[in-house]
Tab-separated table of C-alpha atoms in Angstrom:
chain	number	residue	atom	x	y	z
A	1	UNK	CA	9.088	-77.975	76.488
A	2	UNK	CA	9.711	-74.009	77.252
A	3	UNK	CA	6.467	-72.655	77.683
A	4	UNK	CA	5.679	-75.506	79.889
A	5	UNK	CA	8.901	-74.461	82.491
A	6	UNK	CA	7.974	-71.007	81.903
A	7	UNK	CA	4.125	-71.894	83.328
A	8	UNK	CA	5.504	-74.387	86.005
A	9	UNK	CA	3.943	-77.025	84.807
A	10	UNK	CA	6.148	-79.546	84.149
A	11	UNK	CA	9.584	-80.608	86.604
A	12	UNK	CA	13.142	-81.233	85.413
A	13	UNK	CA	12.259	-84.470	84.043
A	14	UNK	CA	9.409	-83.102	81.739
A	15	UNK	CA	6.565	-84.559	84.246
A	16	UNK	CA	3.760	-82.737	85.276
A	17	UNK	CA	3.904	-80.584	88.282
A	18	UNK	CA	1.036	-78.536	87.924
A	19	UNK	CA	-1.264	-79.683	90.818
A	20	UNK	CA	-4.442	-78.954	90.304
A	21	UNK	CA	-3.943	-76.436	86.710
A	22	UNK	CA	-6.221	-76.913	83.788
A	23	UNK	CA	-3.735	-76.637	81.067
A	24	UNK	CA	-5.078	-76.150	77.167
A	25	UNK	CA	-2.852	-76.124	73.877
A	26	UNK	CA	-4.656	-74.199	71.075
A	27	UNK	CA	-3.946	-76.627	68.516
A	28	UNK	CA	-1.586	-77.227	65.575
A	29	UNK	CA	0.601	-79.524	67.186
A	30	UNK	CA	1.529	-81.292	63.392
A	31	UNK	CA	3.374	-79.735	60.511
A	32	UNK	CA	5.532	-77.390	62.890
A	33	UNK	CA	8.929	-79.157	62.573
A	34	UNK	CA	10.332	-82.572	62.569
A	35	UNK	CA	9.120	-83.366	66.595
A	36	UNK	CA	5.534	-82.934	65.887
A	37	UNK	CA	4.753	-86.238	67.084
A	38	UNK	CA	6.644	-86.795	69.837
A	39	UNK	CA	5.186	-83.441	71.458
A	40	UNK	CA	1.576	-85.170	70.688
A	41	UNK	CA	3.224	-87.940	72.495
A	42	UNK	CA	4.005	-85.805	75.599
A	43	UNK	CA	0.545	-83.968	75.790
A	44	UNK	CA	-0.809	-87.124	75.781
A	45	UNK	CA	1.221	-88.305	78.788
A	46	UNK	CA	1.173	-84.947	80.611
A	47	UNK	CA	-2.660	-85.459	80.028
A	48	UNK	CA	-2.762	-88.793	82.002
A	49	UNK	CA	-0.288	-87.422	84.825
A	50	UNK	CA	-2.565	-83.942	85.545
A	51	UNK	CA	-5.670	-85.942	85.708
A	52	UNK	CA	-3.876	-88.026	88.185
A	53	UNK	CA	-2.946	-85.389	90.096
A	54	UNK	CA	-6.426	-83.099	89.852
A	55	UNK	CA	-5.331	-81.262	87.082
A	56	UNK	CA	-6.491	-81.314	83.520
A	57	UNK	CA	-4.359	-80.612	79.820
A	58	UNK	CA	-6.420	-80.386	77.154
A	59	UNK	CA	-5.372	-80.122	73.317
A	60	UNK	CA	-7.733	-78.541	70.808
A	61	UNK	CA	-7.869	-79.768	67.018
A	62	UNK	CA	-5.971	-77.393	64.780
A	63	UNK	CA	-6.583	-76.953	61.062
A	64	UNK	CA	-3.462	-78.757	60.430
A	65	UNK	CA	-4.741	-82.086	62.515
A	66	UNK	CA	-7.471	-82.250	60.339
A	67	UNK	CA	-5.792	-81.657	57.544
A	68	UNK	CA	-3.500	-84.715	58.771
A	69	UNK	CA	-6.386	-87.028	59.394
A	70	UNK	CA	-7.775	-86.531	55.747
A	71	UNK	CA	-4.153	-87.428	54.560
A	72	UNK	CA	-2.649	-83.927	53.383
A	73	UNK	CA	0.713	-83.896	54.334
A	74	UNK	CA	2.162	-81.209	52.302
A	75	UNK	CA	2.922	-78.605	54.991
A	76	UNK	CA	5.071	-81.646	57.138
A	77	UNK	CA	8.859	-81.167	56.988
A	78	UNK	CA	10.473	-84.367	55.484
A	79	UNK	CA	12.275	-85.106	58.471
A	80	UNK	CA	8.563	-85.303	60.525
A	81	UNK	CA	7.726	-88.926	58.649
A	82	UNK	CA	10.606	-90.586	59.925
A	83	UNK	CA	9.383	-90.977	63.772
A	84	UNK	CA	5.699	-92.627	62.562
A	85	UNK	CA	8.314	-95.618	61.291
A	86	UNK	CA	8.621	-96.826	64.895
A	87	UNK	CA	4.584	-97.603	64.688
A	88	UNK	CA	5.035	-99.816	61.420
A	89	UNK	CA	4.524	-103.354	63.392
A	90	UNK	CA	1.180	-101.851	64.656
A	91	UNK	CA	0.114	-100.574	61.480
A	92	UNK	CA	0.750	-103.782	59.898
A	93	UNK	CA	-1.307	-105.203	62.482
A	94	UNK	CA	-3.985	-102.788	62.694
A	95	UNK	CA	-4.526	-103.191	58.496
A	96	UNK	CA	-4.095	-107.195	58.491
A	97	UNK	CA	-5.310	-108.958	55.146
A	98	UNK	CA	-6.263	-105.534	53.951
A	99	UNK	CA	-2.387	-104.356	53.842
A	100	UNK	CA	-0.819	-101.028	52.740
A	101	UNK	CA	-3.452	-101.106	49.916
A	102	UNK	CA	-3.673	-97.280	47.982
A	103	UNK	CA	-0.692	-96.701	50.402
A	104	UNK	CA	1.354	-98.482	48.428
A	105	UNK	CA	1.121	-95.840	45.663
A	106	UNK	CA	2.800	-93.454	48.198
A	107	UNK	CA	6.362	-92.766	48.510
A	108	UNK	CA	7.463	-95.569	50.959
A	109	UNK	CA	8.767	-93.045	53.615
A	110	UNK	CA	5.557	-91.306	53.902
A	111	UNK	CA	3.431	-94.258	54.303
A	112	UNK	CA	3.671	-94.545	58.080
A	113	UNK	CA	2.671	-91.034	59.195
A	114	UNK	CA	-0.132	-91.076	56.729
A	115	UNK	CA	-1.450	-94.684	58.051
A	116	UNK	CA	-0.931	-93.314	61.756
A	117	UNK	CA	-2.931	-90.277	61.747
A	118	UNK	CA	-5.888	-91.599	59.389
A	119	UNK	CA	-9.215	-91.991	61.236
A	120	UNK	CA	-8.882	-94.916	63.355
A	121	UNK	CA	-5.101	-94.751	63.021
A	122	UNK	CA	-3.095	-95.146	66.519
A	123	UNK	CA	-2.437	-91.014	65.828
A	124	UNK	CA	-5.569	-90.346	64.477
A	125	UNK	CA	-7.246	-92.379	67.733
A	126	UNK	CA	-4.912	-89.446	69.716
A	127	UNK	CA	-6.317	-86.958	68.003
A	128	UNK	CA	-10.015	-88.092	69.052
A	129	UNK	CA	-9.204	-86.755	72.039
A	130	UNK	CA	-8.729	-83.152	70.687
A	131	UNK	CA	-12.372	-81.160	70.975
A	132	UNK	CA	-12.761	-78.789	68.863
A	133	UNK	CA	-14.378	-76.234	71.139
A	134	UNK	CA	-13.887	-76.468	74.942
A	135	UNK	CA	-15.460	-74.188	77.765
A	136	UNK	CA	-13.114	-73.905	80.735
A	137	UNK	CA	-14.743	-71.355	83.361
A	138	UNK	CA	-15.992	-68.436	81.735
A	139	UNK	CA	-13.319	-68.844	78.835
A	140	UNK	CA	-14.504	-70.377	75.576
A	141	UNK	CA	-11.510	-71.628	73.732
A	142	UNK	CA	-11.269	-73.172	69.936
A	143	UNK	CA	-8.385	-72.833	67.646
A	144	UNK	CA	-9.566	-70.460	65.062
A	145	UNK	CA	-13.061	-69.037	66.367
A	146	UNK	CA	-16.717	-69.781	66.757
A	147	UNK	CA	-18.958	-67.798	64.760
A	148	UNK	CA	-22.982	-67.397	65.497
A	149	UNK	CA	-23.455	-69.876	62.374
A	150	UNK	CA	-21.606	-72.622	64.783
A	151	UNK	CA	-24.117	-72.884	67.467
A	152	UNK	CA	-26.746	-73.748	65.055
A	153	UNK	CA	-25.306	-76.683	64.032
A	154	UNK	CA	-26.916	-79.900	64.621
A	155	UNK	CA	-26.408	-80.350	68.961
A	156	UNK	CA	-24.581	-77.095	68.653
A	157	UNK	CA	-20.719	-77.342	69.736
A	158	UNK	CA	-21.019	-80.314	71.724
A	159	UNK	CA	-22.748	-81.951	68.730
A	160	UNK	CA	-19.747	-80.772	66.110
A	161	UNK	CA	-17.191	-82.190	69.223
A	162	UNK	CA	-19.013	-85.609	69.215
A	163	UNK	CA	-19.066	-86.061	65.293
A	164	UNK	CA	-15.532	-85.004	65.311
A	165	UNK	CA	-14.409	-87.886	67.650
A	166	UNK	CA	-16.838	-90.247	65.635
A	167	UNK	CA	-14.457	-89.311	62.529
A	168	UNK	CA	-11.247	-89.692	64.030
A	169	UNK	CA	-12.186	-92.933	65.678
A	170	UNK	CA	-13.378	-94.037	62.276
A	171	UNK	CA	-16.633	-94.632	63.466
A	172	UNK	CA	-18.296	-91.481	61.417
A	173	UNK	CA	-17.914	-89.953	58.266
A	174	UNK	CA	-15.750	-86.515	58.153
A	175	UNK	CA	-17.827	-83.748	59.180
A	176	UNK	CA	-18.939	-81.294	56.597
A	177	UNK	CA	-18.721	-78.212	58.785
A	178	UNK	CA	-15.335	-78.901	60.194
A	179	UNK	CA	-13.378	-78.294	56.733
A	180	UNK	CA	-15.766	-75.484	55.864
A	181	UNK	CA	-13.421	-72.018	55.084
A	182	UNK	CA	-15.302	-70.519	57.936
A	183	UNK	CA	-15.424	-73.156	60.275
A	184	UNK	CA	-14.110	-73.349	63.966
A	185	UNK	CA	-10.320	-74.257	62.913
A	186	UNK	CA	-10.148	-72.298	59.895
A	187	UNK	CA	-11.736	-68.752	60.159
A	188	UNK	CA	-9.652	-65.830	60.806
A	189	UNK	CA	-12.654	-63.301	61.821
A	190	UNK	CA	-10.979	-62.585	65.112
A	191	UNK	CA	-7.679	-63.459	64.689
A	192	UNK	CA	-6.809	-61.279	61.424
A	193	UNK	CA	-5.263	-58.785	60.591
A	194	UNK	CA	-2.877	-59.932	63.757
A	195	UNK	CA	-2.396	-57.927	66.326
A	196	UNK	CA	-4.480	-55.446	65.694
A	197	UNK	CA	-8.312	-54.640	67.245
A	198	UNK	CA	-11.391	-56.174	65.543
A	199	UNK	CA	-13.641	-54.690	62.872
A	200	UNK	CA	-17.049	-53.547	64.422
A	201	UNK	CA	-19.260	-56.740	62.525
A	202	UNK	CA	-16.342	-59.135	64.121
A	203	UNK	CA	-16.902	-57.732	67.725
A	204	UNK	CA	-20.881	-58.222	66.989
A	205	UNK	CA	-20.560	-61.593	65.800
A	206	UNK	CA	-18.367	-62.212	69.032
A	207	UNK	CA	-20.699	-60.708	71.557
A	208	UNK	CA	-23.463	-62.877	70.257
A	209	UNK	CA	-21.260	-66.058	70.564
A	210	UNK	CA	-20.085	-64.959	74.235
A	211	UNK	CA	-23.454	-64.189	75.280
A	212	UNK	CA	-25.297	-67.740	73.920
A	213	UNK	CA	-22.488	-69.789	75.506
A	214	UNK	CA	-22.330	-68.051	78.807
A	215	UNK	CA	-18.714	-67.013	78.590
A	216	UNK	CA	-16.443	-63.811	78.888
A	217	UNK	CA	-14.004	-64.061	76.608
A	218	UNK	CA	-13.087	-65.953	73.383
A	219	UNK	CA	-9.412	-67.602	72.999
A	220	UNK	CA	-8.066	-68.291	69.574
A	221	UNK	CA	-5.140	-69.389	67.737
A	222	UNK	CA	-4.239	-70.022	64.291
A	223	UNK	CA	-3.107	-66.522	63.380
A	224	UNK	CA	0.459	-66.083	64.699
A	225	UNK	CA	0.479	-62.440	66.459
A	226	UNK	CA	3.697	-60.184	65.724
A	227	UNK	CA	3.427	-58.333	69.169
A	228	UNK	CA	3.000	-61.836	71.002
A	229	UNK	CA	-0.230	-62.808	72.857
A	230	UNK	CA	-2.842	-60.125	72.703
A	231	UNK	CA	-6.569	-59.235	73.391
A	232	UNK	CA	-8.920	-57.305	71.172
A	233	UNK	CA	-12.330	-56.177	71.680
A	234	UNK	CA	-11.495	-54.556	75.441
A	235	UNK	CA	-10.657	-58.624	76.226
A	236	UNK	CA	-13.336	-60.554	74.924
A	237	UNK	CA	-10.946	-62.161	72.559
A	238	UNK	CA	-7.469	-63.315	73.596
A	239	UNK	CA	-5.040	-64.350	70.484
A	240	UNK	CA	-2.490	-66.649	71.992
A	241	UNK	CA	-0.486	-68.025	68.591
A	242	UNK	CA	3.164	-66.863	68.947
A	243	UNK	CA	4.428	-68.995	66.080
A	244	UNK	CA	6.476	-70.520	69.119
A	245	UNK	CA	8.047	-73.664	67.050
A	246	UNK	CA	11.357	-73.921	65.285
A	247	UNK	CA	10.523	-73.266	61.799
A	248	UNK	CA	8.518	-70.642	62.434
A	249	UNK	CA	10.912	-68.650	65.106
A	250	UNK	CA	8.343	-67.282	67.417
A	251	UNK	CA	9.120	-66.543	71.380
A	252	UNK	CA	7.326	-68.687	73.853
A	253	UNK	CA	4.641	-67.172	75.505
A	254	UNK	CA	1.759	-68.405	77.738
A	255	UNK	CA	-1.504	-67.053	78.568
A	256	UNK	CA	-2.580	-67.663	82.086
A	257	UNK	CA	-6.122	-66.792	83.890
A	258	UNK	CA	-6.703	-67.063	87.848
A	259	UNK	CA	-9.858	-66.077	88.478
A	260	UNK	CA	-10.160	-62.935	87.445
A	261	UNK	CA	-6.459	-62.351	86.718
A	262	UNK	CA	-5.037	-62.659	83.991
A	263	UNK	CA	-1.577	-61.954	82.585
A	264	UNK	CA	1.094	-63.084	79.939
A	265	UNK	CA	3.869	-65.400	80.968
A	266	UNK	CA	6.755	-64.222	78.587
A	267	UNK	CA	10.720	-65.199	79.002
A	268	UNK	CA	11.187	-61.818	80.472
A	269	UNK	CA	8.525	-61.959	83.376
A	270	UNK	CA	4.742	-61.627	83.890
A	271	UNK	CA	2.912	-59.203	81.670
A	272	UNK	CA	-0.420	-57.523	82.810
A	273	UNK	CA	-3.087	-57.914	80.629
A	274	UNK	CA	-3.927	-54.413	80.143
A	275	UNK	CA	-0.247	-54.309	78.232
A	276	UNK	CA	-1.421	-56.621	75.941
A	277	UNK	CA	-4.042	-54.947	74.190
A	278	UNK	CA	-3.932	-55.052	70.129
A	279	UNK	CA	-3.341	-52.321	68.107
A	280	UNK	CA	-6.370	-49.610	67.381
A	281	UNK	CA	-7.333	-50.034	64.136
A	282	UNK	CA	-6.489	-46.607	63.254
A	283	UNK	CA	-3.013	-46.650	64.036
A	284	UNK	CA	-2.801	-49.482	61.595
A	285	UNK	CA	-4.381	-47.621	59.012
A	286	UNK	CA	-1.769	-44.990	59.533
A	287	UNK	CA	0.830	-47.466	59.424
A	288	UNK	CA	-0.346	-48.787	56.475
A	289	UNK	CA	-0.236	-45.413	54.711
A	290	UNK	CA	2.862	-44.978	55.597
A	291	UNK	CA	4.027	-48.144	53.858
A	292	UNK	CA	2.378	-46.621	50.840
A	293	UNK	CA	3.983	-43.080	50.798
A	294	UNK	CA	7.275	-45.114	50.797
A	295	UNK	CA	6.294	-47.032	48.054
A	296	UNK	CA	5.567	-50.177	50.250
A	297	UNK	CA	2.950	-53.175	49.020
A	298	UNK	CA	0.196	-52.334	51.474
A	299	UNK	CA	-0.695	-55.348	53.318
A	300	UNK	CA	-4.465	-55.146	53.124
A	301	UNK	CA	-4.647	-55.074	56.953
A	302	UNK	CA	-7.819	-52.813	57.466
A	303	UNK	CA	-9.809	-54.687	54.792
A	304	UNK	CA	-13.277	-55.719	56.624
A	305	UNK	CA	-12.646	-59.062	57.847
A	306	UNK	CA	-15.079	-61.944	55.854
A	307	UNK	CA	-14.159	-64.918	58.464
A	308	UNK	CA	-13.518	-67.220	55.853
A	309	UNK	CA	-9.700	-66.962	54.762
A	310	UNK	CA	-8.599	-70.543	54.314
A	311	UNK	CA	-5.142	-69.783	54.018
A	312	UNK	CA	-2.934	-72.413	56.204
């Protein structure tokens, strides 16, 4: 909520105050603490209020939403299961004569969350509104990154969005390409090593995607950035994950784009885009050498990125 307040998008009662502003949340609402369902419901309500005011609120599908919809809740806090218990009457009506089926093998305290987030469940249906990719103006927004190979998928990026919607509404199968290591919700090609500029091969792929999609920049999350929101490749990619949740301890920040003007909103005011460039790769290499000289374990930040790191 602090980020929304910082950007002037909500009023003192938590309702939409952004008028015609377009707001995009970059994914991973879930598995970030005990209030993940509350945050999802807030974003859902704000989307309705923003639409009525001529604006928009979009939420991108993150890898944790995909994992939860697949039944993997191993990264969820134990306290994050309890809020789903309120959905039990709705779930029982939805399950009907089938009952809880295989979920009876799961601990009772976990069943409502798992069932609610399955494709076709009440929360799974909410996740269906989360696009894998979104184009707003001249920005391409995605949780982890779009690679040239993703443009070759059946139907391109819109085809992937459509197949993902069908899966989450239980109208189609899980798209095979969604959970691949280099998928748009898993790749770290453009975001890791964090806070450091991109390898030349990553820039080449980025340039190709931007050219083919008719966009100027890509905006990604997925990998927390130590220096906060920052840009790489001369502003052609912005990394916006600041670990902004209680369990990770990051600071709230917002990327603001108004026409051709870009700034980062922080607790201390607006920071111009040019002050949030990623570290040069040479500087990071020097820091790594200093760590080695101090007998520290090298971080491997200057290894050539492969774009297929599936670390959660």
